[in-house]
Amino acid sequence: MAKSNNIVHQYFKKEIPDGKILLRVNPIQLKGTEIWVSNKGVEMRNLDFDAAIFEDLVADDFTEVNPMEFNLYLSGLIE
C-alpha cells in the first residue's frame, strides 16, 4: 500500500447559507477530512468514503478547489 505522504489529496468546497464545507479526499484510501465552517465556529471530522465519492460530490454540488483554504483552517490560521 502507498504511504500516505505520497498521496495527492483532492480538495472540494461547497458554500451553503449557514456556512461552508471544505473537504479533503484521499483518492487511494478513500478517507478524508471535512471542515464545517459556520458562524458558530469550525468543526472537523474524519470520514471514510465508498468508491462513489466523486460522483456523490458532483451530485451534491461540491466544486474542486485548491488546498489553500482547507489547510489554513486545518492549521488554525483562520477561524
C-alpha positions as MATLAB code, in Angstrom:
seq = 'MAKSNNIVHQYFKKEIPDGKILLRVNPIQLKGTEIWVSNKGVEMRNLDFDAAIFEDLVADDFTEVNPMEFNLYLSGLIE';
ca = [
       0.000    0.000    0.000;
       1.216    3.524   -0.765;
       2.456    5.660    2.083;
       0.052    8.463    2.978;
       2.714   11.127    2.389;
       2.962   10.033   -1.267;
      -0.722   10.613   -1.974;
      -2.008   13.696   -3.754;
      -5.230   14.630   -1.997;
      -8.156   16.254   -3.759;
      -9.980   19.221   -2.253;
     -13.610   20.267   -2.567;
     -15.804   23.068   -1.288;
     -19.494   23.781   -1.010;
     -20.982   27.120    0.041;
     -24.349   26.933    1.798;
     -26.443   29.598    3.544;
     -25.214   28.544    7.018;
     -21.528   28.448    6.077;
     -19.248   26.274    4.002;
     -17.960   22.734    3.862;
     -14.338   22.070    2.937;
     -13.346   18.520    2.150;
     -10.006   16.766    1.646;
     -10.228   13.361   -0.053;
      -7.529   10.722   -0.195;
      -8.426    9.142   -3.563;
      -6.385    5.986   -2.910;
      -7.556    5.023    0.576;
     -10.996    6.695    0.230;
     -10.603    8.557    3.508;
     -10.913   12.238    4.161;
     -11.369   15.178    6.447;
     -14.341   17.508    6.484;
     -14.166   21.029    7.858;
     -17.505   22.691    8.538;
     -17.226   26.485    8.900;
     -20.218   28.415   10.243;
     -20.942   31.445   12.365;
     -20.768   29.076   15.375;
     -17.138   28.193   14.641;
     -15.127   25.496   12.903;
     -15.748   21.769   13.289;
     -13.649   18.954   11.828;
     -14.248   15.256   11.410;
     -12.563   12.329    9.683;
     -14.584   10.368    7.153;
     -14.494    7.082    5.264;
     -15.853    7.086    1.719;
     -17.028    4.497   -0.766;
     -15.967    4.224   -4.396;
     -18.796    6.564   -5.491;
     -17.474    9.575   -3.536;
     -16.578   11.638   -6.596;
     -19.981   11.095   -8.228;
     -21.626   11.969   -4.903;
     -19.658   15.215   -4.646;
     -20.753   16.255   -8.151;
     -24.380   15.391   -7.338;
     -24.149   17.443   -4.114;
     -22.750   20.498   -5.975;
     -19.253   20.425   -4.493;
     -16.587   22.225   -6.515;
     -12.993   21.042   -6.779;
     -10.680   23.715   -5.341;
      -7.036   24.231   -4.441;
      -5.887   23.168   -0.948;
      -5.001   26.587    0.448;
      -8.253   27.479    2.251;
      -8.654   23.957    3.651;
      -5.112   23.954    5.039;
      -5.471   27.419    6.574;
      -8.490   26.185    8.567;
      -6.801   22.865    9.358;
      -3.728   24.616   10.782;
      -5.863   27.057   12.791;
      -4.505   30.129   10.993;
      -8.048   31.261   10.219;
     -11.244   30.631   12.165;
];
